[in-house]
Amino acid sequence: MADIAAVTDAEFEAQVLKSDKPVLVDFWAEWCGPCRQVAPILDELNKEHGEKLTFLKMNVDENPVTPSSYRVTGIPTINVYQGGEVVKSIVGAKPKAALLKELDGII
């Protein structure tokens, strides 16, 4: 698996909402310390579970429309979308074990 791809406001519907499999979107920003903490954990999860779940990241500074439409007010926010709906929302940096627990049943 490669690094996690970026998704933009323009691509969000096609890549996330219309995806055949669940999609995890990491809403982040360059200046966000906790976002940098969680990034390597998400890279690991992508390598381990990328066949079951598509991992994408969205820079909230460069793409303000999508985060505001999903009421993303704090970052990092990790949303999991399935069938065009948010099925899980995780706010804040969490260790790998806690993320796996949150994602249980999805991956």
PDB file of N, CA and C in Angstrom:
ATOM      1  N   MET A   1       0.843  -1.197   0.000  1.00  0.00           N
ATOM      2  CA  MET A   1       0.000   0.000   0.000  1.00  0.00           C
ATOM      3  C   MET A   1       0.879   1.248   0.000  1.00  0.00           C
ATOM      4  N   ALA A   2       0.473   2.222  -0.745  1.00  0.00           N
ATOM      5  CA  ALA A   2       1.214   3.482  -0.800  1.00  0.00           C
ATOM      6  C   ALA A   2       0.741   4.403   0.320  1.00  0.00           C
ATOM      7  N   ASP A   3       1.336   5.587   0.358  1.00  0.00           N
ATOM      8  CA  ASP A   3       0.887   6.576   1.338  1.00  0.00           C
ATOM      9  C   ASP A   3      -0.579   6.907   1.077  1.00  0.00           C
ATOM     10  N   ILE A   4      -1.195   7.481   2.088  1.00  0.00           N
ATOM     11  CA  ILE A   4      -2.614   7.815   1.992  1.00  0.00           C
ATOM     12  C   ILE A   4      -2.801   8.965   1.001  1.00  0.00           C
ATOM     13  N   ALA A   5      -3.704   8.772   0.058  1.00  0.00           N
ATOM     14  CA  ALA A   5      -3.967   9.775  -0.973  1.00  0.00           C
ATOM     15  C   ALA A   5      -4.798  10.923  -0.405  1.00  0.00           C
ATOM     16  N   ALA A   6      -4.647  12.077  -1.024  1.00  0.00           N
ATOM     17  CA  ALA A   6      -5.438  13.244  -0.633  1.00  0.00           C
ATOM     18  C   ALA A   6      -6.715  13.282  -1.464  1.00  0.00           C
ATOM     19  N   VAL A   7      -7.768  13.820  -0.861  1.00  0.00           N
ATOM     20  CA  VAL A   7      -9.032  14.008  -1.571  1.00  0.00           C
ATOM     21  C   VAL A   7      -9.416  15.478  -1.439  1.00  0.00           C
ATOM     22  N   THR A   8     -10.013  16.036  -2.485  1.00  0.00           N
ATOM     23  CA  THR A   8     -10.396  17.448  -2.474  1.00  0.00           C
ATOM     24  C   THR A   8     -11.923  17.567  -2.403  1.00  0.00           C
ATOM     25  N   ASP A   9     -12.384  18.793  -2.171  1.00  0.00           N
ATOM     26  CA  ASP A   9     -13.826  19.055  -2.186  1.00  0.00           C
ATOM     27  C   ASP A   9     -14.442  18.558  -3.498  1.00  0.00           C
ATOM     28  N   ALA A  10     -13.759  18.826  -4.612  1.00  0.00           N
ATOM     29  CA  ALA A  10     -14.299  18.483  -5.935  1.00  0.00           C
ATOM     30  C   ALA A  10     -14.404  16.977  -6.140  1.00  0.00           C
ATOM     31  N   GLU A  11     -13.496  16.216  -5.536  1.00  0.00           N
ATOM     32  CA  GLU A  11     -13.477  14.765  -5.742  1.00  0.00           C
ATOM     33  C   GLU A  11     -14.254  13.992  -4.682  1.00  0.00           C
ATOM     34  N   PHE A  12     -14.683  14.681  -3.627  1.00  0.00           N
ATOM     35  CA  PHE A  12     -15.232  14.003  -2.453  1.00  0.00           C
ATOM     36  C   PHE A  12     -16.412  13.098  -2.771  1.00  0.00           C
ATOM     37  N   GLU A  13     -17.359  13.594  -3.524  1.00  0.00           N
ATOM     38  CA  GLU A  13     -18.553  12.787  -3.814  1.00  0.00           C
ATOM     39  C   GLU A  13     -18.178  11.502  -4.553  1.00  0.00           C
ATOM     40  N   ALA A  14     -17.367  11.627  -5.589  1.00  0.00           N
ATOM     41  CA  ALA A  14     -17.013  10.456  -6.401  1.00  0.00           C
ATOM     42  C   ALA A  14     -16.131   9.474  -5.627  1.00  0.00           C
ATOM     43  N   GLN A  15     -15.139   9.987  -4.897  1.00  0.00           N
ATOM     44  CA  GLN A  15     -14.181   9.095  -4.243  1.00  0.00           C
ATOM     45  C   GLN A  15     -14.665   8.555  -2.901  1.00  0.00           C
ATOM     46  N   VAL A  16     -15.527   9.304  -2.227  1.00  0.00           N
ATOM     47  CA  VAL A  16     -15.944   8.902  -0.882  1.00  0.00           C
ATOM     48  C   VAL A  16     -17.400   8.447  -0.858  1.00  0.00           C
ATOM     49  N   LEU A  17     -18.303   9.325  -1.221  1.00  0.00           N
ATOM     50  CA  LEU A  17     -19.732   9.024  -1.075  1.00  0.00           C
ATOM     51  C   LEU A  17     -20.201   7.925  -2.014  1.00  0.00           C
ATOM     52  N   LYS A  18     -19.579   7.797  -3.189  1.00  0.00           N
ATOM     53  CA  LYS A  18     -20.012   6.787  -4.153  1.00  0.00           C
ATOM     54  C   LYS A  18     -19.110   5.559  -4.162  1.00  0.00           C
ATOM     55  N   SER A  19     -18.235   5.433  -3.183  1.00  0.00           N
ATOM     56  CA  SER A  19     -17.316   4.299  -3.114  1.00  0.00           C
ATOM     57  C   SER A  19     -18.066   3.010  -2.788  1.00  0.00           C
ATOM     58  N   ASP A  20     -17.603   1.908  -3.370  1.00  0.00           N
ATOM     59  CA  ASP A  20     -18.208   0.600  -3.112  1.00  0.00           C
ATOM     60  C   ASP A  20     -17.832   0.044  -1.745  1.00  0.00           C
ATOM     61  N   LYS A  21     -16.688   0.495  -1.211  1.00  0.00           N
ATOM     62  CA  LYS A  21     -16.274  -0.002   0.103  1.00  0.00           C
ATOM     63  C   LYS A  21     -16.174   1.162   1.079  1.00  0.00           C
ATOM     64  N   PRO A  22     -16.115   0.874   2.377  1.00  0.00           N
ATOM     65  CA  PRO A  22     -16.031   1.960   3.357  1.00  0.00           C
ATOM     66  C   PRO A  22     -14.799   2.832   3.118  1.00  0.00           C
ATOM     67  N   VAL A  23     -14.934   4.120   3.403  1.00  0.00           N
ATOM     68  CA  VAL A  23     -13.840   5.073   3.210  1.00  0.00           C
ATOM     69  C   VAL A  23     -13.593   5.822   4.513  1.00  0.00           C
ATOM     70  N   LEU A  24     -12.337   5.812   4.956  1.00  0.00           N
ATOM     71  CA  LEU A  24     -11.927   6.586   6.127  1.00  0.00           C
ATOM     72  C   LEU A  24     -11.301   7.867   5.621  1.00  0.00           C
ATOM     73  N   VAL A  25     -11.809   9.015   6.089  1.00  0.00           N
ATOM     74  CA  VAL A  25     -11.257  10.305   5.693  1.00  0.00           C
ATOM     75  C   VAL A  25     -10.682  10.989   6.932  1.00  0.00           C
ATOM     76  N   ASP A  26      -9.391  11.309   6.851  1.00  0.00           N
ATOM     77  CA  ASP A  26      -8.693  12.023   7.914  1.00  0.00           C
ATOM     78  C   ASP A  26      -8.714  13.511   7.566  1.00  0.00           C
ATOM     79  N   PHE A  27      -9.489  14.296   8.320  1.00  0.00           N
ATOM     80  CA  PHE A  27      -9.517  15.752   8.138  1.00  0.00           C
ATOM     81  C   PHE A  27      -8.374  16.322   8.969  1.00  0.00           C
ATOM     82  N   TRP A  28      -7.454  17.036   8.311  1.00  0.00           N
ATOM     83  CA  TRP A  28      -6.235  17.487   8.981  1.00  0.00           C
ATOM     84  C   TRP A  28      -5.788  18.846   8.434  1.00  0.00           C
ATOM     85  N   ALA A  29      -4.724  19.399   9.033  1.00  0.00           N
ATOM     86  CA  ALA A  29      -4.091  20.626   8.536  1.00  0.00           C
ATOM     87  C   ALA A  29      -2.602  20.572   8.865  1.00  0.00           C
ATOM     88  N   GLU A  30      -1.799  21.262   8.066  1.00  0.00           N
ATOM     89  CA  GLU A  30      -0.338  21.289   8.247  1.00  0.00           C
ATOM     90  C   GLU A  30       0.067  21.735   9.650  1.00  0.00           C
ATOM     91  N   TRP A  31      -0.621  22.736  10.189  1.00  0.00           N
ATOM     92  CA  TRP A  31      -0.242  23.349  11.457  1.00  0.00           C
ATOM     93  C   TRP A  31      -0.714  22.570  12.686  1.00  0.00           C
ATOM     94  N   CYS A  32      -1.415  21.467  12.482  1.00  0.00           N
ATOM     95  CA  CYS A  32      -2.056  20.725  13.570  1.00  0.00           C
ATOM     96  C   CYS A  32      -1.118  19.648  14.123  1.00  0.00           C
ATOM     97  N   GLY A  33      -0.629  19.843  15.325  1.00  0.00           N
ATOM     98  CA  GLY A  33       0.261  18.881  15.978  1.00  0.00           C
ATOM     99  C   GLY A  33      -0.354  17.504  16.152  1.00  0.00           C
ATOM    100  N   PRO A  34      -1.563  17.415  16.742  1.00  0.00           N
ATOM    101  CA  PRO A  34      -2.197  16.107  16.896  1.00  0.00           C
ATOM    102  C   PRO A  34      -2.428  15.398  15.556  1.00  0.00           C
ATOM    103  N   CYS A  35      -2.634  16.164  14.483  1.00  0.00           N
ATOM    104  CA  CYS A  35      -2.800  15.560  13.155  1.00  0.00           C
ATOM    105  C   CYS A  35      -1.513  14.851  12.741  1.00  0.00           C
ATOM    106  N   ARG A  36      -0.363  15.496  13.036  1.00  0.00           N
ATOM    107  CA  ARG A  36       0.926  14.879  12.704  1.00  0.00           C
ATOM    108  C   ARG A  36       1.172  13.640  13.559  1.00  0.00           C
ATOM    109  N   GLN A  37       0.631  13.632  14.792  1.00  0.00           N
ATOM    110  CA  GLN A  37       0.777  12.461  15.656  1.00  0.00           C
ATOM    111  C   GLN A  37       0.023  11.265  15.103  1.00  0.00           C
ATOM    112  N   VAL A  38      -1.173  11.491  14.598  1.00  0.00           N
ATOM    113  CA  VAL A  38      -2.036  10.387  14.155  1.00  0.00           C
ATOM    114  C   VAL A  38      -1.687   9.911  12.735  1.00  0.00           C
ATOM    115  N   ALA A  39      -1.007  10.729  11.953  1.00  0.00           N
ATOM    116  CA  ALA A  39      -0.698  10.376  10.558  1.00  0.00           C
ATOM    117  C   ALA A  39       0.068   9.058  10.416  1.00  0.00           C
ATOM    118  N   PRO A  40       1.156   8.823  11.182  1.00  0.00           N
ATOM    119  CA  PRO A  40       1.856   7.542  11.007  1.00  0.00           C
ATOM    120  C   PRO A  40       1.011   6.332  11.446  1.00  0.00           C
ATOM    121  N   ILE A  41       0.124   6.533  12.395  1.00  0.00           N
ATOM    122  CA  ILE A  41      -0.773   5.452  12.836  1.00  0.00           C
ATOM    123  C   ILE A  41      -1.727   5.093  11.695  1.00  0.00           C
ATOM    124  N   LEU A  42      -2.280   6.128  11.039  1.00  0.00           N
ATOM    125  CA  LEU A  42      -3.177   5.881   9.910  1.00  0.00           C
ATOM    126  C   LEU A  42      -2.428   5.223   8.750  1.00  0.00           C
ATOM    127  N   ASP A  43      -1.146   5.601   8.543  1.00  0.00           N
ATOM    128  CA  ASP A  43      -0.345   4.953   7.506  1.00  0.00           C
ATOM    129  C   ASP A  43      -0.226   3.452   7.791  1.00  0.00           C
ATOM    130  N   GLU A  44       0.020   3.101   9.066  1.00  0.00           N
ATOM    131  CA  GLU A  44       0.115   1.690   9.458  1.00  0.00           C
ATOM    132  C   GLU A  44      -1.207   0.966   9.211  1.00  0.00           C
ATOM    133  N   LEU A  45      -2.304   1.591   9.637  1.00  0.00           N
ATOM    134  CA  LEU A  45      -3.621   0.972   9.442  1.00  0.00           C
ATOM    135  C   LEU A  45      -3.929   0.788   7.955  1.00  0.00           C
ATOM    136  N   ASN A  46      -3.507   1.749   7.144  1.00  0.00           N
ATOM    137  CA  ASN A  46      -3.704   1.662   5.699  1.00  0.00           C
ATOM    138  C   ASN A  46      -2.965   0.445   5.142  1.00  0.00           C
ATOM    139  N   LYS A  47      -1.719   0.252   5.591  1.00  0.00           N
ATOM    140  CA  LYS A  47      -0.938  -0.895   5.120  1.00  0.00           C
ATOM    141  C   LYS A  47      -1.584  -2.215   5.566  1.00  0.00           C
ATOM    142  N   GLU A  48      -2.142  -2.238   6.782  1.00  0.00           N
ATOM    143  CA  GLU A  48      -2.694  -3.468   7.338  1.00  0.00           C
ATOM    144  C   GLU A  48      -4.129  -3.767   6.863  1.00  0.00           C
ATOM    145  N   HIS A  49      -4.919  -2.712   6.621  1.00  0.00           N
ATOM    146  CA  HIS A  49      -6.349  -2.912   6.349  1.00  0.00           C
ATOM    147  C   HIS A  49      -6.834  -2.221   5.071  1.00  0.00           C
ATOM    148  N   GLY A  50      -5.913  -1.781   4.223  1.00  0.00           N
ATOM    149  CA  GLY A  50      -6.274  -1.027   3.015  1.00  0.00           C
ATOM    150  C   GLY A  50      -7.142  -1.776   2.025  1.00  0.00           C
ATOM    151  N   GLU A  51      -7.145  -3.126   2.121  1.00  0.00           N
ATOM    152  CA  GLU A  51      -7.988  -3.883   1.199  1.00  0.00           C
ATOM    153  C   GLU A  51      -9.454  -3.845   1.624  1.00  0.00           C
ATOM    154  N   LYS A  52      -9.724  -3.580   2.905  1.00  0.00           N
ATOM    155  CA  LYS A  52     -11.106  -3.557   3.409  1.00  0.00           C
ATOM    156  C   LYS A  52     -11.684  -2.143   3.482  1.00  0.00           C
ATOM    157  N   LEU A  53     -10.785  -1.169   3.567  1.00  0.00           N
ATOM    158  CA  LEU A  53     -11.174   0.215   3.843  1.00  0.00           C
ATOM    159  C   LEU A  53     -10.282   1.132   3.029  1.00  0.00           C
ATOM    160  N   THR A  54     -10.863   2.078   2.311  1.00  0.00           N
ATOM    161  CA  THR A  54     -10.080   3.067   1.575  1.00  0.00           C
ATOM    162  C   THR A  54      -9.707   4.191   2.537  1.00  0.00           C
ATOM    163  N   PHE A  55      -8.430   4.542   2.570  1.00  0.00           N
ATOM    164  CA  PHE A  55      -7.945   5.618   3.437  1.00  0.00           C
ATOM    165  C   PHE A  55      -7.645   6.841   2.587  1.00  0.00           C
ATOM    166  N   LEU A  56      -8.224   7.983   2.973  1.00  0.00           N
ATOM    167  CA  LEU A  56      -7.969   9.256   2.298  1.00  0.00           C
ATOM    168  C   LEU A  56      -7.752  10.332   3.342  1.00  0.00           C
ATOM    169  N   LYS A  57      -7.090  11.419   2.936  1.00  0.00           N
ATOM    170  CA  LYS A  57      -6.957  12.546   3.850  1.00  0.00           C
ATOM    171  C   LYS A  57      -7.365  13.830   3.135  1.00  0.00           C
ATOM    172  N   MET A  58      -7.928  14.759   3.921  1.00  0.00           N
ATOM    173  CA  MET A  58      -8.376  16.027   3.369  1.00  0.00           C
ATOM    174  C   MET A  58      -7.821  17.173   4.189  1.00  0.00           C
ATOM    175  N   ASN A  59      -7.080  18.053   3.517  1.00  0.00           N
ATOM    176  CA  ASN A  59      -6.544  19.244   4.163  1.00  0.00           C
ATOM    177  C   ASN A  59      -7.680  20.260   4.302  1.00  0.00           C
ATOM    178  N   VAL A  60      -8.055  20.578   5.549  1.00  0.00           N
ATOM    179  CA  VAL A  60      -9.213  21.441   5.781  1.00  0.00           C
ATOM    180  C   VAL A  60      -8.958  22.889   5.377  1.00  0.00           C
ATOM    181  N   ASP A  61      -7.680  23.305   5.341  1.00  0.00           N
ATOM    182  CA  ASP A  61      -7.371  24.667   4.921  1.00  0.00           C
ATOM    183  C   ASP A  61      -7.538  24.835   3.412  1.00  0.00           C
ATOM    184  N   GLU A  62      -7.189  23.788   2.663  1.00  0.00           N
ATOM    185  CA  GLU A  62      -7.278  23.846   1.202  1.00  0.00           C
ATOM    186  C   GLU A  62      -8.669  23.468   0.692  1.00  0.00           C
ATOM    187  N   ASN A  63      -9.444  22.773   1.519  1.00  0.00           N
ATOM    188  CA  ASN A  63     -10.774  22.273   1.122  1.00  0.00           C
ATOM    189  C   ASN A  63     -11.793  22.581   2.219  1.00  0.00           C
ATOM    190  N   PRO A  64     -12.280  23.825   2.296  1.00  0.00           N
ATOM    191  CA  PRO A  64     -13.168  24.200   3.400  1.00  0.00           C
ATOM    192  C   PRO A  64     -14.618  23.732   3.259  1.00  0.00           C
ATOM    193  N   VAL A  65     -15.071  23.396   2.068  1.00  0.00           N
ATOM    194  CA  VAL A  65     -16.491  23.097   1.844  1.00  0.00           C
ATOM    195  C   VAL A  65     -16.918  21.796   2.513  1.00  0.00           C
ATOM    196  N   THR A  66     -16.217  20.714   2.229  1.00  0.00           N
ATOM    197  CA  THR A  66     -16.603  19.406   2.764  1.00  0.00           C
ATOM    198  C   THR A  66     -16.556  19.370   4.294  1.00  0.00           C
ATOM    199  N   PRO A  67     -15.448  19.822   4.927  1.00  0.00           N
ATOM    200  CA  PRO A  67     -15.443  19.777   6.401  1.00  0.00           C
ATOM    201  C   PRO A  67     -16.597  20.554   7.023  1.00  0.00           C
ATOM    202  N   SER A  68     -16.932  21.712   6.467  1.00  0.00           N
ATOM    203  CA  SER A  68     -18.030  22.482   7.058  1.00  0.00           C
ATOM    204  C   SER A  68     -19.370  21.788   6.842  1.00  0.00           C
ATOM    205  N   SER A  69     -19.531  21.083   5.714  1.00  0.00           N
ATOM    206  CA  SER A  69     -20.807  20.409   5.481  1.00  0.00           C
ATOM    207  C   SER A  69     -20.978  19.198   6.392  1.00  0.00           C
ATOM    208  N   TYR A  70     -19.872  18.659   6.923  1.00  0.00           N
ATOM    209  CA  TYR A  70     -19.951  17.544   7.872  1.00  0.00           C
ATOM    210  C   TYR A  70     -19.675  17.998   9.307  1.00  0.00           C
ATOM    211  N   ARG A  71     -19.752  19.301   9.530  1.00  0.00           N
ATOM    212  CA  ARG A  71     -19.578  19.901  10.864  1.00  0.00           C
ATOM    213  C   ARG A  71     -18.273  19.478  11.535  1.00  0.00           C
ATOM    214  N   VAL A  72     -17.205  19.441  10.756  1.00  0.00           N
ATOM    215  CA  VAL A  72     -15.881  19.156  11.319  1.00  0.00           C
ATOM    216  C   VAL A  72     -15.388  20.447  11.952  1.00  0.00           C
ATOM    217  N   THR A  73     -15.383  20.495  13.274  1.00  0.00           N
ATOM    218  CA  THR A  73     -14.976  21.720  13.978  1.00  0.00           C
ATOM    219  C   THR A  73     -13.629  21.570  14.662  1.00  0.00           C
ATOM    220  N   GLY A  74     -13.228  20.335  14.945  1.00  0.00           N
ATOM    221  CA  GLY A  74     -11.919  20.093  15.547  1.00  0.00           C
ATOM    222  C   GLY A  74     -11.158  19.107  14.695  1.00  0.00           C
ATOM    223  N   ILE A  75      -9.834  19.279  14.652  1.00  0.00           N
ATOM    224  CA  ILE A  75      -9.029  18.327  13.893  1.00  0.00           C
ATOM    225  C   ILE A  75      -7.935  17.780  14.788  1.00  0.00           C
ATOM    226  N   PRO A  76      -7.484  16.562  14.576  1.00  0.00           N
ATOM    227  CA  PRO A  76      -7.956  15.692  13.513  1.00  0.00           C
ATOM    228  C   PRO A  76      -9.343  15.131  13.791  1.00  0.00           C
ATOM    229  N   THR A  77     -10.136  15.062  12.746  1.00  0.00           N
ATOM    230  CA  THR A  77     -11.403  14.324  12.784  1.00  0.00           C
ATOM    231  C   THR A  77     -11.288  13.228  11.744  1.00  0.00           C
ATOM    232  N   ILE A  78     -11.603  12.017  12.160  1.00  0.00           N
ATOM    233  CA  ILE A  78     -11.562  10.874  11.255  1.00  0.00           C
ATOM    234  C   ILE A  78     -13.000  10.394  11.095  1.00  0.00           C
ATOM    235  N   ASN A  79     -13.513  10.529   9.876  1.00  0.00           N
ATOM    236  CA  ASN A  79     -14.863  10.055   9.583  1.00  0.00           C
ATOM    237  C   ASN A  79     -14.779   8.819   8.703  1.00  0.00           C
ATOM    238  N   VAL A  80     -15.644   7.852   8.977  1.00  0.00           N
ATOM    239  CA  VAL A  80     -15.754   6.678   8.120  1.00  0.00           C
ATOM    240  C   VAL A  80     -17.109   6.760   7.423  1.00  0.00           C
ATOM    241  N   TYR A  81     -17.065   6.683   6.103  1.00  0.00           N
ATOM    242  CA  TYR A  81     -18.262   6.775   5.275  1.00  0.00           C
ATOM    243  C   TYR A  81     -18.555   5.408   4.670  1.00  0.00           C
ATOM    244  N   GLN A  82     -19.819   5.036   4.695  1.00  0.00           N
ATOM    245  CA  GLN A  82     -20.252   3.787   4.081  1.00  0.00           C
ATOM    246  C   GLN A  82     -21.596   4.058   3.430  1.00  0.00           C
ATOM    247  N   GLY A  83     -21.703   3.743   2.161  1.00  0.00           N
ATOM    248  CA  GLY A  83     -22.957   3.991   1.450  1.00  0.00           C
ATOM    249  C   GLY A  83     -23.349   5.457   1.434  1.00  0.00           C
ATOM    250  N   GLY A  84     -22.355   6.347   1.409  1.00  0.00           N
ATOM    251  CA  GLY A  84     -22.623   7.778   1.344  1.00  0.00           C
ATOM    252  C   GLY A  84     -22.953   8.432   2.673  1.00  0.00           C
ATOM    253  N   GLU A  85     -22.919   7.662   3.777  1.00  0.00           N
ATOM    254  CA  GLU A  85     -23.258   8.191   5.102  1.00  0.00           C
ATOM    255  C   GLU A  85     -22.075   8.047   6.054  1.00  0.00           C
ATOM    256  N   VAL A  86     -21.999   8.973   7.025  1.00  0.00           N
ATOM    257  CA  VAL A  86     -20.993   8.847   8.080  1.00  0.00           C
ATOM    258  C   VAL A  86     -21.456   7.750   9.035  1.00  0.00           C
ATOM    259  N   VAL A  87     -20.634   6.701   9.187  1.00  0.00           N
ATOM    260  CA  VAL A  87     -20.991   5.621  10.100  1.00  0.00           C
ATOM    261  C   VAL A  87     -20.149   5.667  11.375  1.00  0.00           C
ATOM    262  N   LYS A  88     -19.077   6.474  11.360  1.00  0.00           N
ATOM    263  CA  LYS A  88     -18.227   6.605  12.539  1.00  0.00           C
ATOM    264  C   LYS A  88     -17.499   7.936  12.449  1.00  0.00           C
ATOM    265  N   SER A  89     -17.412   8.633  13.579  1.00  0.00           N
ATOM    266  CA  SER A  89     -16.663   9.889  13.633  1.00  0.00           C
ATOM    267  C   SER A  89     -15.785   9.861  14.874  1.00  0.00           C
ATOM    268  N   ILE A  90     -14.489  10.029  14.673  1.00  0.00           N
ATOM    269  CA  ILE A  90     -13.515   9.997  15.763  1.00  0.00           C
ATOM    270  C   ILE A  90     -12.814  11.347  15.774  1.00  0.00           C
ATOM    271  N   VAL A  91     -12.912  12.061  16.891  1.00  0.00           N
ATOM    272  CA  VAL A  91     -12.306  13.392  16.981  1.00  0.00           C
ATOM    273  C   VAL A  91     -11.111  13.339  17.928  1.00  0.00           C
ATOM    274  N   GLY A  92      -9.996  13.901  17.471  1.00  0.00           N
ATOM    275  CA  GLY A  92      -8.796  13.955  18.296  1.00  0.00           C
ATOM    276  C   GLY A  92      -7.832  12.832  17.969  1.00  0.00           C
ATOM    277  N   ALA A  93      -6.567  13.038  18.352  1.00  0.00           N
ATOM    278  CA  ALA A  93      -5.539  12.023  18.125  1.00  0.00           C
ATOM    279  C   ALA A  93      -5.724  10.901  19.143  1.00  0.00           C
ATOM    280  N   LYS A  94      -5.669   9.678  18.665  1.00  0.00           N
ATOM    281  CA  LYS A  94      -5.820   8.515  19.533  1.00  0.00           C
ATOM    282  C   LYS A  94      -4.713   7.515  19.204  1.00  0.00           C
ATOM    283  N   PRO A  95      -4.302   6.717  20.192  1.00  0.00           N
ATOM    284  CA  PRO A  95      -3.316   5.678  19.888  1.00  0.00           C
ATOM    285  C   PRO A  95      -3.917   4.608  18.983  1.00  0.00           C
ATOM    286  N   LYS A  96      -3.036   3.814  18.381  1.00  0.00           N
ATOM    287  CA  LYS A  96      -3.464   2.795  17.414  1.00  0.00           C
ATOM    288  C   LYS A  96      -4.506   1.848  18.010  1.00  0.00           C
ATOM    289  N   ALA A  97      -4.284   1.371  19.226  1.00  0.00           N
ATOM    290  CA  ALA A  97      -5.217   0.423  19.846  1.00  0.00           C
ATOM    291  C   ALA A  97      -6.610   1.027  19.976  1.00  0.00           C
ATOM    292  N   ALA A  98      -6.686   2.301  20.350  1.00  0.00           N
ATOM    293  CA  ALA A  98      -7.987   2.965  20.493  1.00  0.00           C
ATOM    294  C   ALA A  98      -8.662   3.134  19.134  1.00  0.00           C
ATOM    295  N   LEU A  99      -7.892   3.466  18.106  1.00  0.00           N
ATOM    296  CA  LEU A  99      -8.463   3.593  16.762  1.00  0.00           C
ATOM    297  C   LEU A  99      -8.989   2.249  16.273  1.00  0.00           C
ATOM    298  N   LEU A 100      -8.219   1.184  16.507  1.00  0.00           N
ATOM    299  CA  LEU A 100      -8.678  -0.147  16.088  1.00  0.00           C
ATOM    300  C   LEU A 100      -9.977  -0.516  16.789  1.00  0.00           C
ATOM    301  N   LYS A 101     -10.080  -0.171  18.058  1.00  0.00           N
ATOM    302  CA  LYS A 101     -11.300  -0.470  18.813  1.00  0.00           C
ATOM    303  C   LYS A 101     -12.489   0.293  18.223  1.00  0.00           C
ATOM    304  N   GLU A 102     -12.262   1.579  17.903  1.00  0.00           N
ATOM    305  CA  GLU A 102     -13.318   2.408  17.300  1.00  0.00           C
ATOM    306  C   GLU A 102     -13.748   1.840  15.934  1.00  0.00           C
ATOM    307  N   LEU A 103     -12.797   1.283  15.209  1.00  0.00           N
ATOM    308  CA  LEU A 103     -13.065   0.804  13.853  1.00  0.00           C
ATOM    309  C   LEU A 103     -13.485  -0.665  13.817  1.00  0.00           C
ATOM    310  N   ASP A 104     -13.613  -1.282  14.983  1.00  0.00           N
ATOM    311  CA  ASP A 104     -14.023  -2.671  15.048  1.00  0.00           C
ATOM    312  C   ASP A 104     -15.379  -2.843  14.371  1.00  0.00           C
ATOM    313  N   GLY A 105     -15.484  -3.850  13.544  1.00  0.00           N
ATOM    314  CA  GLY A 105     -16.723  -4.067  12.810  1.00  0.00           C
ATOM    315  C   GLY A 105     -16.683  -3.440  11.426  1.00  0.00           C
ATOM    316  N   ILE A 106     -15.756  -2.495  11.239  1.00  0.00           N
ATOM    317  CA  ILE A 106     -15.595  -1.862   9.925  1.00  0.00           C
ATOM    318  C   ILE A 106     -14.408  -2.501   9.208  1.00  0.00           C
ATOM    319  N   ILE A 107     -13.334  -2.737   9.989  1.00  0.00           N
ATOM    320  CA  ILE A 107     -12.147  -3.398   9.404  1.00  0.00           C
ATOM    321  C   ILE A 107     -11.900  -4.724  10.107  1.00  0.00           C
TER     322      ILE A 107
END
